[in-house]
């Protein structure tokens, strides 16, 4: 990355983190949603240890997927509404670099807190300690993918009426491979099986997303705003 | 539909092409299956201002979005120093400042933070201290005030303060006088006069006349 692109990346990242820190209620909502979904499930299932053992990995992941879609609207919506997005498009920095900074900020503001919350709620779900490290690894690799894929669809739907519901409908199917392999990894870890294969696969999805998604999101933004 | 007319012609119009900064060549814009304008051509040399006027819905904002590269014309092309803007986009956008209908201000940032961010996006280092630009825009006392607490006119002034801070050859201003008080009008006219005197060019859409004393102003009526 050239010095100029770095300064553009840094500028957008700093600003988005600052904005996030000033809109704390927006940050808290997906986390609260996440905790409520898991608490509802635990209340509905009851204290049946065998069922909870079986449910813990998928529930932690499905709740994380649902909660993450709540925050995706935030990636571009505000900048679209106040005209900042036009200024980003007319910056001489490559748009994909600026979009990558927005995605990084989104992950730091929403993905990281969700990961930490997931670790806290495992207590409610009786996830075996042996699977904790694997759960953390899948979330560490998976939550940036939420932000990366989500940003493309958020860019495609920015400014559309009714994008609030459209976005989850479009994005949830795209998370399916991630869900299958992550839940598989956590279940295998709970049974004491090796999980390297699944983790490598999720990591490769992340690597591919990092390369492709910022460019795709930048193209989608240009198309939406022209 | 009436064809747009460039009313005032200036001798510069025949200047060599390399001296021209911004050119529109038979631009046509179609919105919702209706032709908004077609055959719009103009050429701006350094120091010239284009004032775009016309009734609501005549395509002033569309024209400005096309000129800054946000929109695509149906026909025709926009040229920057003789080259189509998309072929020299990075060079073009680093020499152009666009202040659109929405101010491009984050309401949860302070005035100073908004300007700092604008500088981070811009190619050049700010031409002058940030506080000076705020002072001149009449917001000197608001530097650490959240933009959410500014009035519409003050937000407009903050958006226009970007023009003072970031050096550019070409300003594209969409309704810069909206929400401004008479003092603000004079301020914008003063900015434009100084910009043109320094060899800059500007396209300004507005229902009100631009009074930039002595600077040649071309009129484009859509």
CSV table of C-alpha atoms in Angstrom, one decimal, chain A residues 22-128:
chain,number,residue,atom,x,y,z
A,22,UNK,CA,-20.1,8.4,19.9
A,23,UNK,CA,-23.1,6.2,18.9
A,24,UNK,CA,-22.8,3.6,21.7
A,25,UNK,CA,-26.5,2.6,21.6
A,26,UNK,CA,-26.1,1.5,18.0
A,27,UNK,CA,-23.1,-0.7,19.1
A,28,UNK,CA,-25.0,-2.2,22.0
A,29,UNK,CA,-28.1,-3.3,20.1
A,30,UNK,CA,-26.7,-6.3,18.2
A,31,UNK,CA,-24.9,-7.5,21.3
A,32,UNK,CA,-28.1,-7.3,23.4
A,33,UNK,CA,-30.0,-9.1,20.6
A,34,UNK,CA,-27.4,-11.8,20.6
A,35,UNK,CA,-27.6,-12.4,24.4
A,36,UNK,CA,-31.5,-12.4,24.2
A,37,UNK,CA,-31.6,-15.0,21.4
A,38,UNK,CA,-29.4,-17.3,23.4
A,39,UNK,CA,-31.2,-16.7,26.6
A,40,UNK,CA,-34.6,-17.4,25.0
A,41,UNK,CA,-33.3,-20.7,23.6
A,42,UNK,CA,-31.9,-21.7,27.0
A,43,UNK,CA,-35.2,-20.8,28.6
A,44,UNK,CA,-37.2,-22.7,26.0
A,45,UNK,CA,-35.1,-25.9,26.1
A,46,UNK,CA,-34.8,-25.9,29.9
A,47,UNK,CA,-31.9,-27.4,31.8
A,48,UNK,CA,-31.7,-30.6,29.8
A,49,UNK,CA,-27.9,-31.0,29.7
A,50,UNK,CA,-27.9,-33.5,26.8
A,51,UNK,CA,-29.9,-31.2,24.5
A,52,UNK,CA,-27.9,-28.1,25.4
A,53,UNK,CA,-24.7,-29.9,24.7
A,54,UNK,CA,-25.9,-30.8,21.3
A,55,UNK,CA,-27.3,-27.3,20.6
A,56,UNK,CA,-24.5,-25.1,21.9
A,57,UNK,CA,-22.3,-24.9,18.8
A,58,UNK,CA,-25.1,-24.2,16.2
A,59,UNK,CA,-26.9,-21.8,18.5
A,60,UNK,CA,-23.8,-19.7,19.2
A,61,UNK,CA,-23.2,-19.4,15.5
A,62,UNK,CA,-26.7,-18.8,14.3
A,63,UNK,CA,-27.3,-16.1,16.9
A,64,UNK,CA,-24.0,-14.5,15.8
A,65,UNK,CA,-25.1,-14.5,12.1
A,66,UNK,CA,-28.5,-13.0,12.9
A,67,UNK,CA,-27.0,-10.4,15.2
A,68,UNK,CA,-24.4,-9.4,12.7
A,69,UNK,CA,-27.0,-8.7,10.0
A,70,UNK,CA,-28.5,-6.1,12.4
A,71,UNK,CA,-25.4,-4.0,12.2
A,72,UNK,CA,-24.7,-4.3,8.5
A,73,UNK,CA,-27.0,-1.5,7.6
A,74,UNK,CA,-24.7,0.8,9.5
A,75,UNK,CA,-21.7,0.3,7.2
A,76,UNK,CA,-22.8,2.8,4.5
A,77,UNK,CA,-26.2,4.0,5.4
A,78,UNK,CA,-25.3,7.0,7.4
A,79,UNK,CA,-22.6,8.2,5.0
A,80,UNK,CA,-25.1,7.8,2.2
A,81,UNK,CA,-27.7,9.9,4.0
A,82,UNK,CA,-25.3,12.8,5.0
A,83,UNK,CA,-23.4,12.9,1.7
A,84,UNK,CA,-20.1,11.7,3.0
A,85,UNK,CA,-20.2,8.8,0.7
A,86,UNK,CA,-20.1,11.1,-2.3
A,87,UNK,CA,-16.9,12.6,-0.8
A,88,UNK,CA,-15.4,9.2,-0.4
A,89,UNK,CA,-16.1,8.4,-4.1
A,90,UNK,CA,-14.5,11.6,-5.1
A,91,UNK,CA,-11.4,11.1,-3.1
A,92,UNK,CA,-8.2,10.5,-5.0
A,93,UNK,CA,-7.5,7.5,-2.8
A,94,UNK,CA,-8.6,4.1,-4.3
A,95,UNK,CA,-12.2,3.6,-3.2
A,96,UNK,CA,-11.5,-0.1,-2.4
A,97,UNK,CA,-8.9,1.0,0.2
A,98,UNK,CA,-11.3,3.4,1.8
A,99,UNK,CA,-14.1,0.8,1.8
A,100,UNK,CA,-11.6,-1.7,3.3
A,101,UNK,CA,-11.1,0.8,6.2
A,102,UNK,CA,-14.8,1.1,6.7
A,103,UNK,CA,-15.1,-2.7,6.8
A,104,UNK,CA,-12.2,-2.9,9.3
A,105,UNK,CA,-13.8,-0.3,11.5
A,106,UNK,CA,-17.1,-2.3,11.3
A,107,UNK,CA,-15.4,-5.5,12.4
A,108,UNK,CA,-13.6,-3.7,15.3
A,109,UNK,CA,-16.9,-2.1,16.4
A,110,UNK,CA,-19.3,-5.0,16.0
A,111,UNK,CA,-17.4,-8.2,15.3
A,112,UNK,CA,-14.9,-8.1,18.2
A,113,UNK,CA,-17.5,-7.3,20.9
A,114,UNK,CA,-19.7,-10.1,19.5
A,115,UNK,CA,-16.8,-12.5,19.7
A,116,UNK,CA,-16.2,-11.6,23.4
A,117,UNK,CA,-19.9,-11.9,24.2
A,118,UNK,CA,-20.0,-15.3,22.5
A,119,UNK,CA,-17.3,-16.5,24.9
A,120,UNK,CA,-19.3,-15.2,27.9
A,121,UNK,CA,-22.6,-16.8,26.9
A,122,UNK,CA,-21.0,-20.2,26.4
A,123,UNK,CA,-21.4,-20.6,30.2
A,124,UNK,CA,-25.2,-20.6,29.7
A,125,UNK,CA,-24.9,-23.4,27.0
A,126,UNK,CA,-22.6,-25.8,28.8
A,127,UNK,CA,-20.1,-25.8,25.9
A,128,UNK,CA,-17.2,-28.1,27.0
